[in-house]
Amino acid sequence: MSTETMTRAEAAPAVLPVGRYGYDQIDRTFLRERIEQFRDQVNRRIAGDLTEEEFKPLRLMNGLYLQLHAYMLRVAVPYGTLGSKQVRALARIAREFDKGYGHFTTRQNIQFNWIKLEDTVAALEVLAEADMHAIQTSGNCIRNITSDEFAGAAKDELLDPRVHAEILRQWSTLHPEFTFLPRKFKFAISGSPHDRVVARFHDIGLIARPGPHGRPVFEVFVGGGLGRTPIVGVSLRDDLPEEDLLAYMEAILRVYNAHGRRDNIYKARIKILVQALGTDEFRRQVEEEFVAMDRARYRIEPGLVEAIKARFGAPAFAPAGEAVAVLAEDRRRDIAFDAWVRTNTHEHKAPGYISVVISLKPAGGIPGDATAEQLDLLADLADEFSFGELRVTHLQNVVLGHVRQDQLHTVWQRLSQAGLGTANVNFITDIVACPGLDYCALANARSIPIAQKLSSRFANLELQREIGDLRINISGCINACGHHHAAHLGILGVDKRGQEAFQITLGGSGEEDASIGQILGPAMAEDETVDAVSRLIDLYLVRRENGERFLDTYRRVGTAAFKDVVYAPA
């Protein structure tokens, strides 16, 4: 039987991957056909039959950018979930086609910054062998759909959002009407009341919860975004039924596609359209489109949800046994391990299990980078301790979702031996940074060196614990790939009369209390900025009350005092 005549049920995989949708032969045939198309395009570019201008839209459709020094390949990680085989494929690409490492991004993707054009097809073939691709990781289309890094594991979760993320992924992949939108379009979806996906700063952010009849309902945020014009999204619906999810998303995209500006790249995102029309008028137009469309065509029936869910593997949790007691004893006798557990783990819904956040931010390191050897180790640990599954976070770390508590000490020892045992999650050195001017053709300044200097300045773990929760994000330009607007302390690289300089913002948050960081004052040189951050921290430690976070103290005290310690004459 050929794949052309094969049904989805007939093509279904025999073994399902835990935590993600299992590809079948139909999916794999599609990937092979796309690679063959791109092979021909690459060959024509190398032969000079295509100019770079002609080749650009073709390579972007396959996730291939041309950066400052080389081509960059951006690989999609749907809802941030990877299997161990996929991680080993990424390690192979890092080793054979890059300089030995990959860079995890704030979109839960991974980038390879030193790809040669003649190697791109071979790299895509390695990805395809592991059911991966780079489609729709660039261009004015619906990009990779991100989700909660603790989806399906978190104790506080109301609903696992990954099945609906997969439904949205399948709906949006090569959607004929939304392949050439006015601008790129980003979704995020969570099933927790705690917003771990920055839903309010996405073009569409979805928060799922169980509805009155057992089926999910969704709160829909629209028109959020960062970049040149940061805006907190507005709530368009609070109770969108599951059956209408695709129809309503289609209606929003149709309104945007029809009225979004294509004459000005800086005003083309949906956030600008929502602001221009006003929330009420935008909602009216969406509802008008929604009512007029053939909703039955887009209706999500329970059978479809179950069919998609049936293509996800589920972890087979063992009884808790003595796991909790073993972990407690391990923590009692090993102080360093106890400190790591306090910062780098998250409560699991299954008794005896825990989720582990692996920091990719060692002291003085490059945020989000992982070597091929570290990727191989992560794959091994996933196989041995977490049902072969890993997650990528939008904060540029990696998660083992399901680790038995009595095995946690072993996991930590293995991570520490590989330089992955840093106990700093959510601390000042858990810095998020874009690649900046070291790689990016759009950047004004280098994000990585200042991140490394800050990481080194605050490397002392006792000091980090004293400071507590504090999020620093760094962007190398106003496109804000480092999400600096949503950080408690944001740093933006700018061009100041031909010199790299950095502007500090304070008071941002990407969580339920979403807020946009406010500019503190004029941009400074790199070392001056590092010193300024130190003075801001000193002021916070003096002025905080009753265990306040940095963000809480800033909001209570106000900008003036913080501005004075940075800019007032000594």
Coordinates of C-alpha atoms in Angstrom, one line a residue:
M1 CA 0.0 0.0 0.0
S2 CA 1.4 3.4 -0.9
T3 CA 1.3 6.4 1.4
E4 CA -1.0 8.1 -1.1
T5 CA -3.8 5.5 -0.4
M6 CA -3.0 4.9 3.2
T7 CA -5.4 6.2 5.8
R8 CA -4.2 7.9 9.0
A9 CA -5.3 4.9 11.1
E10 CA -3.4 2.5 8.8
A11 CA -0.3 4.7 8.9
A12 CA -0.3 5.2 12.7
P13 CA 3.0 4.4 14.4
A14 CA 3.3 1.2 16.5
V15 CA 5.2 2.9 19.3
L16 CA 4.0 6.3 20.5
P17 CA 6.4 9.0 21.8
V18 CA 5.7 10.2 25.3
G19 CA 4.4 13.8 25.4
R20 CA 4.2 14.5 21.7
Y21 CA 2.3 13.5 18.6
G22 CA 3.6 10.4 16.8
Y23 CA 4.4 10.9 13.1
D24 CA 3.2 8.3 10.7
Q25 CA 4.3 7.4 7.1
I26 CA 2.2 10.1 5.6
D27 CA 3.9 12.8 7.7
R28 CA 7.3 11.3 6.9
T29 CA 6.6 11.2 3.1
F30 CA 5.6 14.8 3.3
L31 CA 8.9 15.8 4.9
R32 CA 10.9 13.8 2.3
E33 CA 9.1 15.5 -0.5
R34 CA 9.8 18.9 1.0
I35 CA 13.5 18.1 1.4
E36 CA 13.7 17.0 -2.3
Q37 CA 12.1 20.3 -3.3
F38 CA 14.6 22.2 -1.2
R39 CA 17.5 20.1 -2.5
D40 CA 16.8 21.3 -6.0
Q41 CA 16.5 24.9 -4.9
V42 CA 19.8 24.8 -3.0
N43 CA 21.5 23.2 -6.0
R44 CA 20.2 26.0 -8.2
R45 CA 21.4 28.6 -5.8
I46 CA 24.9 27.1 -5.6
A47 CA 25.0 26.8 -9.4
G48 CA 24.1 30.5 -9.7
D49 CA 20.8 29.8 -11.3
L50 CA 19.0 31.6 -8.5
T51 CA 20.1 34.9 -7.1
E52 CA 20.2 35.4 -3.3
E53 CA 17.0 37.6 -3.7
E54 CA 15.2 34.8 -5.5
F55 CA 16.5 32.2 -3.1
K56 CA 15.6 34.1 0.1
P57 CA 11.8 33.3 0.3
L58 CA 12.6 29.6 -0.5
R59 CA 15.2 29.2 2.2
L60 CA 13.1 31.1 4.8
M61 CA 10.2 28.6 4.2
N62 CA 12.7 26.0 5.3
G63 CA 14.0 27.9 8.4
L64 CA 17.2 29.0 6.8
Y65 CA 18.4 32.5 7.6
L66 CA 21.5 34.4 6.3
Q67 CA 23.1 36.0 9.4
L68 CA 26.2 38.1 9.8
H69 CA 28.8 35.3 9.4
A70 CA 26.9 32.3 8.0
Y71 CA 23.6 30.7 7.4
M72 CA 21.5 29.9 10.5
L73 CA 19.1 27.0 10.6
R74 CA 16.2 27.3 13.0
V75 CA 14.5 24.0 14.0
A76 CA 10.9 23.8 15.2
V77 CA 10.2 22.1 18.5
P78 CA 6.4 21.9 18.6
Y79 CA 5.1 22.9 22.1
G80 CA 8.7 22.6 23.3
T81 CA 8.6 18.8 23.5
L82 CA 11.4 16.6 22.3
G83 CA 12.2 12.9 22.3
S84 CA 15.6 11.5 23.1
K85 CA 16.1 10.4 19.5
Q86 CA 15.4 13.9 18.4
V87 CA 17.9 15.4 20.9
R88 CA 20.6 13.0 19.5
A89 CA 19.7 14.2 16.0
L90 CA 20.3 17.8 17.2
A91 CA 23.6 16.7 18.7
R92 CA 24.6 15.1 15.4
I93 CA 23.8 18.3 13.5
A94 CA 25.8 20.4 16.1
R95 CA 28.7 18.0 15.7
E96 CA 28.7 17.4 11.9
F97 CA 27.4 20.6 10.5
D98 CA 27.9 23.4 13.1
K99 CA 30.7 24.2 15.6
G100 CA 29.7 21.7 18.2
Y101 CA 26.7 23.4 19.8
G102 CA 23.2 24.6 19.4
H103 CA 21.3 27.6 20.8
F104 CA 17.9 27.2 22.4
T105 CA 15.6 30.2 21.8
T106 CA 12.8 32.0 23.5
R107 CA 10.4 30.4 21.0
Q108 CA 11.3 26.9 22.3
N109 CA 13.2 26.3 19.1
I110 CA 16.9 25.5 18.6
Q111 CA 19.2 27.4 16.2
F112 CA 22.4 26.3 14.6
N113 CA 24.5 29.4 13.7
W114 CA 27.3 28.1 11.5
I115 CA 25.5 26.0 8.8
K116 CA 27.0 25.9 5.4
L117 CA 24.6 26.1 2.5
E118 CA 25.8 22.9 0.9
D119 CA 25.1 21.1 4.2
T120 CA 21.6 22.3 4.8
V121 CA 19.8 19.4 2.9
A122 CA 21.9 16.8 4.8
A123 CA 21.0 18.6 8.1
L124 CA 17.3 18.5 7.1
E125 CA 17.6 14.8 6.3
V126 CA 19.0 14.2 9.8
L127 CA 16.0 16.1 11.2
A128 CA 13.5 14.2 9.1
E129 CA 14.9 10.8 10.3
A130 CA 13.9 12.0 13.8
D131 CA 10.5 13.4 12.7
M132 CA 11.6 17.0 12.8
H133 CA 11.8 19.9 10.4
A134 CA 12.3 23.6 10.1
I135 CA 9.1 24.5 8.3
Q136 CA 7.4 27.7 9.4
T137 CA 10.2 28.8 11.7
S138 CA 10.4 32.0 9.7
G139 CA 8.4 34.0 7.3
N140 CA 5.0 35.8 7.7
C141 CA 3.1 32.7 8.7
I142 CA 2.0 31.0 12.0
R143 CA 5.2 30.1 13.8
N144 CA 6.0 27.4 16.2
I145 CA 3.2 27.1 18.8
T146 CA 4.7 27.3 22.3
S147 CA 3.4 25.8 25.5
D148 CA 4.0 25.3 29.2
E149 CA 7.3 23.5 30.0
F150 CA 5.5 21.6 32.7
A151 CA 2.5 20.6 30.6
G152 CA 1.1 17.2 31.6
A153 CA 3.2 17.1 34.7
A154 CA 2.6 20.2 36.8
K155 CA 0.6 19.7 40.0
D156 CA -1.1 23.1 39.5
E157 CA -2.2 22.3 36.0
L158 CA -5.9 22.2 35.2
L159 CA -5.6 20.8 31.7
D160 CA -2.8 19.4 29.5
P161 CA -2.7 21.9 26.6
R162 CA -0.5 19.8 24.3
V163 CA -3.3 18.0 22.4
H164 CA -4.8 21.3 21.5
A165 CA -1.4 22.7 20.6
E166 CA -1.1 19.8 18.2
I167 CA -4.6 20.5 16.8
L168 CA -3.5 24.1 16.2
R169 CA -0.2 23.0 14.7
Q170 CA -1.9 20.7 12.2
W171 CA -4.5 23.4 11.3
S172 CA -1.8 26.1 10.8
T173 CA 0.8 24.1 9.0
L174 CA 0.8 25.2 5.3
H175 CA -2.6 26.8 5.8
P176 CA -3.2 28.1 2.3
E177 CA -4.9 31.4 3.5
F178 CA -2.3 32.2 6.2
T179 CA 1.0 31.4 4.6
F180 CA 1.5 35.1 3.6
L181 CA 0.1 37.1 6.5
P182 CA 0.9 40.8 6.9
R183 CA 3.6 39.7 9.5
K184 CA 4.7 36.7 11.5
F185 CA 2.2 35.3 13.9
K186 CA 2.8 33.6 17.3
F187 CA 0.6 31.4 19.5
A188 CA 1.1 30.2 23.0
I189 CA -1.1 27.9 25.0
S190 CA -1.2 26.9 28.6
G191 CA -3.5 24.8 30.9
S192 CA -2.4 26.3 34.2
P193 CA -3.7 29.3 36.1
H194 CA -0.1 30.3 36.5
D195 CA 0.9 31.9 33.2
R196 CA 4.2 30.2 32.3
V197 CA 3.9 30.9 28.5
V198 CA 3.8 34.7 28.5
A199 CA 0.3 34.4 27.0
R200 CA -0.5 38.1 27.3
F201 CA 2.5 39.0 25.1
H202 CA 1.6 36.8 22.1
D203 CA -0.4 37.5 19.0
I204 CA -2.8 35.0 20.4
G205 CA -2.4 33.5 23.9
L206 CA -4.7 30.8 25.1
I207 CA -5.3 29.7 28.7
A208 CA -7.3 26.4 28.8
R209 CA -9.3 25.1 31.7
P210 CA -12.0 22.5 32.2
G211 CA -15.5 23.7 31.2
P212 CA -18.8 23.1 32.9
H213 CA -19.5 19.9 31.0
G214 CA -16.1 18.4 31.2
R215 CA -14.8 19.7 27.8
P216 CA -12.2 22.5 27.8
V217 CA -12.9 26.2 27.5
F218 CA -10.3 28.8 26.6
E219 CA -9.6 32.4 27.6
V220 CA -8.3 34.1 24.4
F221 CA -5.8 36.9 24.6
V222 CA -5.1 38.8 21.4
G223 CA -2.9 41.6 20.2
G224 CA 0.0 41.2 22.7
G225 CA 3.6 41.5 21.6
L226 CA 7.0 43.0 22.3
G227 CA 9.4 44.4 19.8
R228 CA 9.3 48.1 18.8
T229 CA 5.8 48.6 20.2
P230 CA 5.3 46.5 23.3
I231 CA 1.7 45.9 24.2
V232 CA -0.1 43.7 26.7
G233 CA -2.8 41.7 24.9
V234 CA -6.5 42.1 25.5
S235 CA -8.9 39.4 26.6
L236 CA -11.2 38.7 23.6
R237 CA -13.1 35.7 25.0
D238 CA -13.2 34.1 28.5
D239 CA -15.1 31.0 27.7
L240 CA -14.5 29.9 24.2
P241 CA -15.8 26.3 23.9
E242 CA -13.4 23.6 22.6
E243 CA -15.6 22.8 19.7
D244 CA -15.2 26.4 18.3
L245 CA -11.5 26.8 19.0
L246 CA -10.4 26.4 15.3
A247 CA -13.3 28.4 14.0
Y248 CA -12.6 31.3 16.3
M249 CA -8.9 31.2 15.6
E250 CA -9.7 31.2 11.9
A251 CA -12.0 34.2 12.3
I252 CA -9.3 36.2 14.2
L253 CA -6.7 35.4 11.5
R254 CA -9.2 36.3 8.7
V255 CA -9.8 39.7 10.2
Y256 CA -6.1 40.3 10.6
N257 CA -5.3 39.0 7.2
A258 CA -7.9 41.3 5.6
H259 CA -7.1 44.5 7.6
G260 CA -3.5 44.2 8.9
R261 CA -1.1 46.7 7.4
R262 CA 1.2 45.5 4.7
D263 CA 2.6 48.9 3.8
N264 CA 4.7 49.3 6.9
I265 CA 6.6 46.5 8.5
Y266 CA 6.6 48.3 11.8
K267 CA 2.8 48.5 11.9
A268 CA 2.0 45.1 10.4
R269 CA 1.6 43.0 13.6
I270 CA -1.9 42.2 14.8
K271 CA -1.3 44.2 18.0
I272 CA -1.2 47.4 15.9
L273 CA -4.5 46.5 14.2
V274 CA -6.2 45.7 17.6
Q275 CA -5.0 49.1 19.0
A276 CA -6.1 50.9 15.9
L277 CA -9.6 49.5 15.8
G278 CA -10.0 49.3 19.6
T279 CA -10.8 46.1 21.5
D280 CA -14.6 46.4 21.1
E281 CA -14.5 47.0 17.3
F282 CA -11.9 44.3 16.8
R283 CA -14.0 41.8 18.8
R284 CA -17.1 42.9 16.8
Q285 CA -15.4 42.2 13.5
V286 CA -14.1 38.8 14.7
E287 CA -17.6 37.8 16.0
E288 CA -19.2 38.9 12.7
E289 CA -16.7 36.7 10.8
F290 CA -17.2 33.9 13.2
V291 CA -21.0 33.9 12.9
A292 CA -20.9 34.1 9.1
M293 CA -18.4 31.3 8.5
D294 CA -19.3 27.6 8.1
R295 CA -18.5 26.7 11.7
A296 CA -19.4 23.0 11.1
R297 CA -16.4 22.7 8.8
Y298 CA -14.1 23.8 11.7
R299 CA -15.9 22.2 14.6
I300 CA -13.7 20.1 16.9
E301 CA -15.7 17.0 17.8
P302 CA -14.7 14.9 20.8
G303 CA -13.7 12.1 18.4
L304 CA -11.1 14.3 16.8
V305 CA -9.6 15.3 20.2
E306 CA -9.5 11.6 21.2
A307 CA -7.9 10.6 17.9
I308 CA -5.1 13.2 18.4
K309 CA -4.7 12.3 22.0
A310 CA -4.4 8.6 21.0
R311 CA -1.2 9.6 19.0
F312 CA 0.5 10.8 22.2
G313 CA 2.4 8.4 24.3
A314 CA 1.8 8.6 28.1
P315 CA 4.3 7.9 30.8
A316 CA 3.7 4.8 32.8
F317 CA 4.2 6.0 36.4
A318 CA 5.3 3.5 39.0
P319 CA 3.9 3.5 42.5
A320 CA 5.6 6.1 44.7
G321 CA 6.9 3.5 47.2
E322 CA 9.7 5.0 49.3
A323 CA 10.6 7.6 46.6
V324 CA 9.6 10.7 48.7
A325 CA 11.4 9.4 51.8
V326 CA 14.5 8.7 49.8
L327 CA 14.6 12.2 48.3
A328 CA 14.1 13.7 51.8
E329 CA 17.1 11.7 53.1
D330 CA 19.3 12.6 50.1
R331 CA 18.5 16.3 50.7
R332 CA 19.3 16.0 54.4
R333 CA 22.7 14.6 53.9
D334 CA 23.8 16.7 50.8
I335 CA 23.5 20.4 51.2
A336 CA 24.5 21.3 47.7
F337 CA 21.9 18.9 46.3
D338 CA 19.3 20.3 48.6
A339 CA 20.0 23.8 47.3
W340 CA 19.6 22.6 43.7
V341 CA 16.3 20.8 44.5
R342 CA 15.0 24.1 46.0
T343 CA 15.6 26.1 42.8
N344 CA 15.6 23.6 39.9
T345 CA 12.6 21.4 40.5
H346 CA 8.8 21.7 40.1
E347 CA 6.0 19.9 41.8
H348 CA 4.6 16.9 39.9
K349 CA 1.0 15.7 39.9
A350 CA 2.0 12.1 40.2
P351 CA 3.0 10.9 43.7
G352 CA 6.7 10.2 43.9
Y353 CA 7.7 12.1 40.8
I354 CA 9.1 15.6 40.2
S355 CA 10.0 17.8 37.2
V356 CA 13.6 19.0 36.8
V357 CA 14.7 22.2 35.3
I358 CA 18.2 21.9 33.8
S359 CA 19.9 25.3 33.8
L360 CA 21.8 26.2 30.6
K361 CA 23.2 29.2 32.4
P362 CA 26.5 28.2 34.1
A363 CA 28.4 31.1 35.7
G364 CA 29.9 33.2 32.9
G365 CA 28.3 31.0 30.2
I366 CA 26.2 31.8 27.1
P367 CA 22.5 31.6 27.9
G368 CA 20.7 28.8 26.0
D369 CA 23.8 27.2 24.5
A370 CA 24.3 23.4 24.7
T371 CA 27.2 21.4 23.3
A372 CA 26.8 18.2 21.3
E373 CA 28.1 16.2 24.2
Q374 CA 25.6 17.9 26.6
L375 CA 22.8 17.2 24.2
D376 CA 23.8 13.5 24.1
L377 CA 23.8 13.4 27.9
L378 CA 20.4 15.0 28.0
A379 CA 19.1 12.4 25.7
D380 CA 20.6 9.6 27.8
L381 CA 19.1 11.1 31.0
A382 CA 15.7 11.3 29.3
D383 CA 15.9 7.7 28.4
E384 CA 17.1 6.5 31.8
F385 CA 14.9 8.8 34.0
S386 CA 12.1 10.5 32.1
F387 CA 10.4 8.2 29.7
G388 CA 12.6 9.4 26.8
E389 CA 11.1 12.9 26.8
L390 CA 12.6 16.4 27.3
R391 CA 11.1 19.9 27.1
V392 CA 12.6 23.2 26.0
T393 CA 11.6 26.3 28.0
H394 CA 11.0 29.8 26.6
L395 CA 13.5 30.8 29.3
Q396 CA 16.3 28.9 27.4
N397 CA 16.5 26.0 29.8
V398 CA 15.6 22.3 29.5
V399 CA 13.2 20.2 31.5
L400 CA 13.1 16.5 32.4
G401 CA 9.3 16.3 33.0
H402 CA 9.0 13.0 35.0
V403 CA 11.8 12.0 37.3
R404 CA 11.2 9.6 40.2
Q405 CA 12.2 11.4 43.4
D406 CA 14.4 8.5 44.6
Q407 CA 16.5 8.9 41.4
L408 CA 16.9 12.6 41.5
H409 CA 20.2 12.6 43.3
T410 CA 21.7 10.4 40.6
V411 CA 20.3 12.8 37.9
W412 CA 21.9 15.8 39.7
Q413 CA 25.3 14.1 40.0
R414 CA 25.3 13.2 36.3
L415 CA 24.3 16.8 35.4
S416 CA 26.9 18.3 37.6
Q417 CA 29.6 16.3 36.1
A418 CA 28.7 17.7 32.7
G419 CA 28.5 21.3 33.9
L420 CA 24.7 21.3 33.9
G421 CA 24.0 21.3 37.6
T422 CA 23.9 25.0 38.3
A423 CA 21.3 25.8 41.0
N424 CA 20.1 29.2 39.7
V425 CA 16.7 28.8 38.1
N426 CA 14.7 32.1 38.4
F427 CA 17.8 33.8 40.0
I428 CA 19.7 36.8 38.7
T429 CA 22.0 34.6 36.6
D430 CA 19.2 32.7 34.9
I431 CA 19.5 35.3 32.2
V432 CA 17.6 35.2 28.9
A433 CA 19.5 36.6 25.9
C434 CA 19.1 36.6 22.2
P435 CA 22.2 35.9 20.0
G436 CA 22.7 39.7 19.4
L437 CA 25.4 41.2 17.3
D438 CA 27.7 38.2 17.6
Y439 CA 25.4 36.5 15.0
C440 CA 22.3 38.5 14.1
A441 CA 22.2 40.7 11.1
L442 CA 19.5 42.9 12.7
A443 CA 21.2 43.5 16.1
N444 CA 22.7 46.8 17.3
A445 CA 24.7 45.4 20.1
R446 CA 26.1 42.1 21.5
S447 CA 23.8 40.5 24.1
I448 CA 26.1 37.6 24.9
P449 CA 29.1 39.4 26.4
I450 CA 27.1 41.5 28.8
A451 CA 25.1 38.4 29.8
Q452 CA 28.3 36.7 30.6
K453 CA 29.7 39.6 32.6
L454 CA 26.5 39.8 34.7
S455 CA 26.5 36.1 35.2
S456 CA 30.1 36.3 36.5
R457 CA 29.4 39.4 38.6
F458 CA 26.6 37.6 40.5
A459 CA 28.1 34.1 40.3
N460 CA 28.1 33.6 44.1
L461 CA 25.1 31.3 44.8
E462 CA 24.7 32.6 48.4
L463 CA 24.3 36.2 47.0
Q464 CA 21.8 34.9 44.3
R465 CA 19.7 33.2 47.0
E466 CA 19.8 36.4 49.0
I467 CA 18.5 38.4 46.0
G468 CA 15.8 35.8 45.2
D469 CA 13.6 35.8 42.2
L470 CA 14.8 38.3 39.6
R471 CA 14.4 37.9 35.9
I472 CA 17.0 39.6 33.6
N473 CA 16.3 39.5 29.9
I474 CA 18.6 41.0 27.2
S475 CA 17.8 41.9 23.6
G476 CA 20.4 43.0 21.1
C477 CA 17.9 45.3 19.3
I478 CA 14.4 46.7 19.4
N479 CA 13.0 43.5 17.8
A480 CA 13.2 42.2 21.4
C481 CA 13.9 38.5 20.8
G482 CA 15.3 38.4 24.3
H483 CA 11.9 39.6 25.6
H484 CA 13.5 42.4 27.7
H485 CA 10.2 44.3 28.0
A486 CA 8.7 41.4 30.0
A487 CA 11.7 41.2 32.4
H488 CA 11.9 42.5 35.9
L489 CA 15.2 44.1 34.8
G490 CA 15.5 44.3 31.0
I491 CA 18.5 45.3 29.0
L492 CA 18.2 46.6 25.4
G493 CA 21.2 47.0 23.1
V494 CA 21.2 50.2 21.1
D495 CA 23.4 52.0 18.7
K496 CA 24.6 55.2 20.3
R497 CA 26.5 57.3 17.8
G498 CA 28.1 54.3 16.3
Q499 CA 28.9 52.6 19.6
E500 CA 27.2 49.7 21.3
A501 CA 25.2 50.9 24.4
F502 CA 22.6 49.4 26.7
Q503 CA 19.3 50.8 28.0
I504 CA 17.8 49.4 31.2
T505 CA 14.1 48.9 31.7
L506 CA 12.5 48.0 35.1
G507 CA 9.2 46.6 36.1
G508 CA 8.3 44.2 33.3
S509 CA 6.4 40.9 33.9
G510 CA 5.2 38.2 31.5
E511 CA 3.0 36.4 34.0
E512 CA -0.6 37.0 35.1
D513 CA 0.4 40.5 36.3
A514 CA 1.7 41.3 32.9
S515 CA 3.4 44.7 32.6
I516 CA 5.9 46.4 30.3
G517 CA 9.2 47.4 31.7
Q518 CA 9.8 51.2 31.8
I519 CA 13.0 52.8 30.5
L520 CA 15.1 54.0 33.4
G521 CA 17.3 56.5 31.5
P522 CA 19.9 57.0 28.9
A523 CA 21.8 54.1 27.5
M524 CA 25.3 53.3 28.9
A525 CA 28.4 51.4 27.8
E526 CA 28.6 47.7 28.6
D527 CA 30.7 47.9 31.8
E528 CA 28.8 50.9 33.0
T529 CA 25.6 48.9 32.6
V530 CA 26.9 46.0 34.6
D531 CA 27.9 48.4 37.4
A532 CA 24.5 50.0 37.2
V533 CA 22.8 46.6 37.7
S534 CA 24.9 46.1 40.8
R535 CA 23.7 49.4 42.2
L536 CA 20.1 48.6 41.5
I537 CA 20.5 45.3 43.3
D538 CA 22.1 47.0 46.3
L539 CA 19.2 49.4 46.5
Y540 CA 16.7 46.6 46.3
L541 CA 18.3 44.7 49.1
V542 CA 18.2 47.8 51.3
R543 CA 14.7 48.9 50.5
R544 CA 12.8 45.5 50.2
E545 CA 10.2 44.6 52.9
N546 CA 8.8 41.3 54.1
G547 CA 10.4 39.0 51.5
E548 CA 9.5 41.1 48.5
R549 CA 10.8 40.2 45.1
F550 CA 12.8 42.8 43.2
L551 CA 9.7 43.4 41.0
D552 CA 7.5 44.0 44.1
T553 CA 9.9 46.5 45.7
Y554 CA 10.3 48.3 42.4
R555 CA 6.5 48.6 42.1
R556 CA 6.1 49.8 45.7
V557 CA 9.0 52.2 45.7
G558 CA 8.7 53.6 42.2
T559 CA 11.2 54.6 39.5
A560 CA 12.8 57.7 41.0
A561 CA 14.9 56.0 43.7
F562 CA 16.2 53.4 41.2
K563 CA 17.0 56.0 38.7
D564 CA 18.9 58.0 41.3
V565 CA 21.3 55.2 42.1
V566 CA 22.1 54.8 38.4
Y567 CA 22.3 58.4 37.2
A568 CA 22.5 60.8 40.1
P569 CA 26.0 62.4 40.6
A570 CA 28.0 60.7 43.3

